mmCIF file of the N, C-alpha and C atoms, coordinates in Angstrom:
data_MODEL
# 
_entry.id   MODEL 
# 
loop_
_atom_site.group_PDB 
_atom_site.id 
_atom_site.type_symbol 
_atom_site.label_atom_id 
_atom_site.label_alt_id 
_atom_site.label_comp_id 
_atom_site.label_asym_id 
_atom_site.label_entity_id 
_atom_site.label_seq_id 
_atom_site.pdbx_PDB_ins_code 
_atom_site.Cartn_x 
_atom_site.Cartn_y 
_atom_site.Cartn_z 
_atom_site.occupancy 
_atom_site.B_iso_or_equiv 
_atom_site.pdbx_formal_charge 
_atom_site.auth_seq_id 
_atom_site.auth_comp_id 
_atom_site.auth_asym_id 
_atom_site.auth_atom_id 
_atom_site.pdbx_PDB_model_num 
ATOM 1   N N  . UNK A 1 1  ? 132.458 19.009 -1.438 1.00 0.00 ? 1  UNK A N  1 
ATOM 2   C CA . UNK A 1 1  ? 133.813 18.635 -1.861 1.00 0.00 ? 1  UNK A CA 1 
ATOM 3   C C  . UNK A 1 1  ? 134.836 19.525 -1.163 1.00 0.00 ? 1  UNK A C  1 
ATOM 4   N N  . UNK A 1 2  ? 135.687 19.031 -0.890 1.00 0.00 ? 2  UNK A N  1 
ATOM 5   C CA . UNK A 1 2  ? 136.848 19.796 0.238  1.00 0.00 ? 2  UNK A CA 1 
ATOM 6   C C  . UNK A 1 2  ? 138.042 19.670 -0.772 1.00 0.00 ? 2  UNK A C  1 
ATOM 7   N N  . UNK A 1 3  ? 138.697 20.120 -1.227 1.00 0.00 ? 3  UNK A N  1 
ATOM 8   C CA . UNK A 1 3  ? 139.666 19.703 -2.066 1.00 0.00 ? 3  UNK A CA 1 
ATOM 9   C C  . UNK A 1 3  ? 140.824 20.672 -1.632 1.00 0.00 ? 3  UNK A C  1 
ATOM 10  N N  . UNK A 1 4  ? 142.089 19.876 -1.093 1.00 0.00 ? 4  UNK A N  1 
ATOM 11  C CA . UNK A 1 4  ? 143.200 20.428 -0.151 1.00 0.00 ? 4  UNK A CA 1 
ATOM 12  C C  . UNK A 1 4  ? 144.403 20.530 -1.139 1.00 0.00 ? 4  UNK A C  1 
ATOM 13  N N  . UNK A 1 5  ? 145.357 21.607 -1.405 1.00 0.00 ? 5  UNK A N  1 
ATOM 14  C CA . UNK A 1 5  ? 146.439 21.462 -2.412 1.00 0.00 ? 5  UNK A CA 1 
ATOM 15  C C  . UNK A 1 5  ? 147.882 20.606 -2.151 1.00 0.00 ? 5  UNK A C  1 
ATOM 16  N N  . UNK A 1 6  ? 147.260 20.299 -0.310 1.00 0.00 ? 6  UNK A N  1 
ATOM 17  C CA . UNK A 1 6  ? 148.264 19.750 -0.091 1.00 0.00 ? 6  UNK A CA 1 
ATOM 18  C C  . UNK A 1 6  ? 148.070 18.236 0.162  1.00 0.00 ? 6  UNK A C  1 
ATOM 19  N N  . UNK A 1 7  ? 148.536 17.342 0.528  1.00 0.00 ? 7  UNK A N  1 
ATOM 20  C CA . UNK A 1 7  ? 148.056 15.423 0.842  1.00 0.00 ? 7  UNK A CA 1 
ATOM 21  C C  . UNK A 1 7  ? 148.252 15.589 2.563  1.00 0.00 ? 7  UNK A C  1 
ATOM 22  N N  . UNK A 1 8  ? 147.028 15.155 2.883  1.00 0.00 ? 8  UNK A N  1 
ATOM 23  C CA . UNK A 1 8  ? 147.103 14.643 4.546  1.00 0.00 ? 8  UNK A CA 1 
ATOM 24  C C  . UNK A 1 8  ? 147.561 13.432 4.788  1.00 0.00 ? 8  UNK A C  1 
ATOM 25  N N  . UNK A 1 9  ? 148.587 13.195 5.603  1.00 0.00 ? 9  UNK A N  1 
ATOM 26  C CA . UNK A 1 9  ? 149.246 11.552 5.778  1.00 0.00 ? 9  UNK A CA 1 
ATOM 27  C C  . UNK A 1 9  ? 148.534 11.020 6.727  1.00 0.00 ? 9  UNK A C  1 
ATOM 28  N N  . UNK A 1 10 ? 147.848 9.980  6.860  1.00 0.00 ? 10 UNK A N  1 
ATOM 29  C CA . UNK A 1 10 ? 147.422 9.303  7.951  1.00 0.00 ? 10 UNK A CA 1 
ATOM 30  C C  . UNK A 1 10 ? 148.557 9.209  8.944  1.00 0.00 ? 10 UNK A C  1 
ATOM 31  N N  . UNK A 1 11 ? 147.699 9.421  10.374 1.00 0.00 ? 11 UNK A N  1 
ATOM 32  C CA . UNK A 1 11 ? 148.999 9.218  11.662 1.00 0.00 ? 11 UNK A CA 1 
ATOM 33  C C  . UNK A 1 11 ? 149.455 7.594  11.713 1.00 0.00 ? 11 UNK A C  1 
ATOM 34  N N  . UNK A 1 12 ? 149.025 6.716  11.107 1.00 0.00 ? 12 UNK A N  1 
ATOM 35  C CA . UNK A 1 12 ? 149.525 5.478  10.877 1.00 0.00 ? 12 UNK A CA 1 
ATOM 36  C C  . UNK A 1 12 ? 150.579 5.258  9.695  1.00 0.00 ? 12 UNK A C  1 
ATOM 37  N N  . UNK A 1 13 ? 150.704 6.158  9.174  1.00 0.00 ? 13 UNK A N  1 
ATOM 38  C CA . UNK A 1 13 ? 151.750 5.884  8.067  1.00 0.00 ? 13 UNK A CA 1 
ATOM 39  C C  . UNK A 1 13 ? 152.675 6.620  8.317  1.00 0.00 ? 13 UNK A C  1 
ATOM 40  N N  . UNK A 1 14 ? 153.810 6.213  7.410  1.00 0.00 ? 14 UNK A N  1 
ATOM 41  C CA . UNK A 1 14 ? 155.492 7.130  7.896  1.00 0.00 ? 14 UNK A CA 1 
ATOM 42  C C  . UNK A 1 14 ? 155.670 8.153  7.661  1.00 0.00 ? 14 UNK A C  1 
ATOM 43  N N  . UNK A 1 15 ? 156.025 8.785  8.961  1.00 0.00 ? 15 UNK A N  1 
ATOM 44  C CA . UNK A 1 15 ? 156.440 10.277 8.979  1.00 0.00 ? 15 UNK A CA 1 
ATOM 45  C C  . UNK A 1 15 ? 157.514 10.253 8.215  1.00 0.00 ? 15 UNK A C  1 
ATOM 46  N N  . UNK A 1 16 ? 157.779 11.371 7.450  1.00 0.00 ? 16 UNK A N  1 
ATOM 47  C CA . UNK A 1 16 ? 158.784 12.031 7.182  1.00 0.00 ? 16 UNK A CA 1 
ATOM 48  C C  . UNK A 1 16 ? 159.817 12.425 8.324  1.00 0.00 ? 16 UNK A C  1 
ATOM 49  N N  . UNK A 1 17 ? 161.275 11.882 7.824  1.00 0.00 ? 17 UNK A N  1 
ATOM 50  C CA . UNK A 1 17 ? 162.287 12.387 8.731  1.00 0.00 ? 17 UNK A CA 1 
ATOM 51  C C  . UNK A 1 17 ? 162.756 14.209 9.078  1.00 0.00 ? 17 UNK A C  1 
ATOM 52  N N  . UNK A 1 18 ? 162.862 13.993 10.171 1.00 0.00 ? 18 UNK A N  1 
ATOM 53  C CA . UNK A 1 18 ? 163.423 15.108 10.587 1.00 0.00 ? 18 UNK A CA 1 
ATOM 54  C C  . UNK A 1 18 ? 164.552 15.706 10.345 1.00 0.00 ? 18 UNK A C  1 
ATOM 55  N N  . UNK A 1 19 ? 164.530 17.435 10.026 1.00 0.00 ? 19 UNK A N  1 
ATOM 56  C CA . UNK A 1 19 ? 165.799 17.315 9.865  1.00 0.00 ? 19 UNK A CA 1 
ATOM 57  C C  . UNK A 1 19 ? 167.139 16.999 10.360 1.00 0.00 ? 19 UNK A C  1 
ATOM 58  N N  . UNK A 1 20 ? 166.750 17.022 12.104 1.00 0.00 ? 20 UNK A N  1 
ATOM 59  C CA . UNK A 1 20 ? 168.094 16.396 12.626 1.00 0.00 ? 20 UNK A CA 1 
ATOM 60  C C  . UNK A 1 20 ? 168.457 15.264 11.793 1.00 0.00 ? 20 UNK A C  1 
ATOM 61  N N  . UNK A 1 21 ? 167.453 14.048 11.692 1.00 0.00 ? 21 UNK A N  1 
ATOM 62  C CA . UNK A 1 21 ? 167.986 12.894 10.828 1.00 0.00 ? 21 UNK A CA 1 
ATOM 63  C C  . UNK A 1 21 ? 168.623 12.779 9.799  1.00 0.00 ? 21 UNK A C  1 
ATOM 64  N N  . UNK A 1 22 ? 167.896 14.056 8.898  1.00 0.00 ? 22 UNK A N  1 
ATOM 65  C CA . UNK A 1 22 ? 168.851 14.413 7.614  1.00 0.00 ? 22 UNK A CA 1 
ATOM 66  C C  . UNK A 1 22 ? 170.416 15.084 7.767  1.00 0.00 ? 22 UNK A C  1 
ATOM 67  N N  . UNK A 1 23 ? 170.598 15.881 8.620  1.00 0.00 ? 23 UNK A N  1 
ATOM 68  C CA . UNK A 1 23 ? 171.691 16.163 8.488  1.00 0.00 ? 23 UNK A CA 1 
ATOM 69  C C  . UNK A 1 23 ? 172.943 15.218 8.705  1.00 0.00 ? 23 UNK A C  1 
ATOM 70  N N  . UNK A 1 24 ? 171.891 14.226 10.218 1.00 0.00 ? 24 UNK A N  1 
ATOM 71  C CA . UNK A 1 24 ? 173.174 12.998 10.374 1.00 0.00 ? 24 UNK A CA 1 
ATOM 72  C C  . UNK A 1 24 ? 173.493 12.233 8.972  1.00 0.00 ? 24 UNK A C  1 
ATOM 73  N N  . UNK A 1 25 ? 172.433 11.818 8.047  1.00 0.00 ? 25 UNK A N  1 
ATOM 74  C CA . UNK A 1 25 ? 172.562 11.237 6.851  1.00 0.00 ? 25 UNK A CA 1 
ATOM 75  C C  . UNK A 1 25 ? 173.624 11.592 6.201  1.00 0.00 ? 25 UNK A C  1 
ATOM 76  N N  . UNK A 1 26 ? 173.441 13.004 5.825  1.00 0.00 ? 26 UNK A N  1 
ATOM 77  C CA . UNK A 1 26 ? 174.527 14.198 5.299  1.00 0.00 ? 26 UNK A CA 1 
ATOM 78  C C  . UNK A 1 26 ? 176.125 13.619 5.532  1.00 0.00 ? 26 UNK A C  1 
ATOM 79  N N  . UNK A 1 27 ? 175.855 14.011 7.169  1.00 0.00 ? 27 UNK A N  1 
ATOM 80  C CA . UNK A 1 27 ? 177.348 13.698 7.331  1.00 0.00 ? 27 UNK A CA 1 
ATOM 81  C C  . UNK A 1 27 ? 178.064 12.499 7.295  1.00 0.00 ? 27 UNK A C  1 
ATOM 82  N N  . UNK A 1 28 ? 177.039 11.462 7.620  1.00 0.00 ? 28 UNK A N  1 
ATOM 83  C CA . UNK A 1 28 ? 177.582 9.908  6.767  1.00 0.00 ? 28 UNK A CA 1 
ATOM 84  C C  . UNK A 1 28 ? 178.037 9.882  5.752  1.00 0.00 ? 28 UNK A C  1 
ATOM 85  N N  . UNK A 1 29 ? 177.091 10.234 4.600  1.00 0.00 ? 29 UNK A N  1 
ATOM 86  C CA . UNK A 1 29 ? 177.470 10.256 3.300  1.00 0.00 ? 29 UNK A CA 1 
ATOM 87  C C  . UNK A 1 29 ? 178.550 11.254 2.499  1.00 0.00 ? 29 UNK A C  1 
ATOM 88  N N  . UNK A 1 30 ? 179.170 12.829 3.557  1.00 0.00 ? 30 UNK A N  1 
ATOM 89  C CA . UNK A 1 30 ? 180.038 13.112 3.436  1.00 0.00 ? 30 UNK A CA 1 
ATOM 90  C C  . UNK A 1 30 ? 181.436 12.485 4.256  1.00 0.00 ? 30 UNK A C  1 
ATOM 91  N N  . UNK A 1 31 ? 181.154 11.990 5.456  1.00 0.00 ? 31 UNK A N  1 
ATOM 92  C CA . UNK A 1 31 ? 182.546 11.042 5.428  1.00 0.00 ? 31 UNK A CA 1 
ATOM 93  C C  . UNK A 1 31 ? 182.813 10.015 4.697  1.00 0.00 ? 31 UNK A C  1 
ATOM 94  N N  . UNK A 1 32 ? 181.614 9.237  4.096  1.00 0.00 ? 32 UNK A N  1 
ATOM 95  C CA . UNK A 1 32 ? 181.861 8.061  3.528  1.00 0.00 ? 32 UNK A CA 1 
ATOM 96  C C  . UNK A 1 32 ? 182.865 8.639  1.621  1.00 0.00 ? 32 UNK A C  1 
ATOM 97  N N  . UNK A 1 33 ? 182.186 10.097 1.351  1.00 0.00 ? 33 UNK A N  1 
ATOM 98  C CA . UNK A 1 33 ? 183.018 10.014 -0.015 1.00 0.00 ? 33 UNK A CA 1 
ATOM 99  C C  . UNK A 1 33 ? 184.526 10.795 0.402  1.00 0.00 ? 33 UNK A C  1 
ATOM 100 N N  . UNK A 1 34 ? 184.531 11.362 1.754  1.00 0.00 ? 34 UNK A N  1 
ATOM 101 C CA . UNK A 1 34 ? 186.173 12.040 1.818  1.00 0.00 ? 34 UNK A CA 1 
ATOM 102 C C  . UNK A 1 34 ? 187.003 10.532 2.074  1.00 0.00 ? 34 UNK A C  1 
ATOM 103 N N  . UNK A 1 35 ? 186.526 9.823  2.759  1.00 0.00 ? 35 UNK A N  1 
ATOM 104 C CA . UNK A 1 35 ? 187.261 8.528  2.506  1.00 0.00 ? 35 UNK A CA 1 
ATOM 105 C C  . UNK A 1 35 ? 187.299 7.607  1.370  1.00 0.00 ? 35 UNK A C  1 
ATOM 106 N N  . UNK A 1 36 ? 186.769 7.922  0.290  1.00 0.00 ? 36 UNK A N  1 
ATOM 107 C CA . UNK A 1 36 ? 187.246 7.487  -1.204 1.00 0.00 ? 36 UNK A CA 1 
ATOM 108 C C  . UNK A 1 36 ? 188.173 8.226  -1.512 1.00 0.00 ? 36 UNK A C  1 
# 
């Protein structure tokens, strides 16, 4: 039994975004509420 604390993702399933991606998100969602 191998029992890992963490979950291995298969390379066929979706990566998790990067943080470059997150930050662009960020700043979408902070221009989108300074323009409310």
């Amino acid at each position: 039994m191998d029992l890992r604390p963490y979950v291995v993702y298969p390379p066929e399933g979706p990566r998790p975004p990067r943080p470059e991606e997150l930050r662009e998100r960020a700043r979408e969602i902070a221009r989108s509420r300074r323009q409310e």
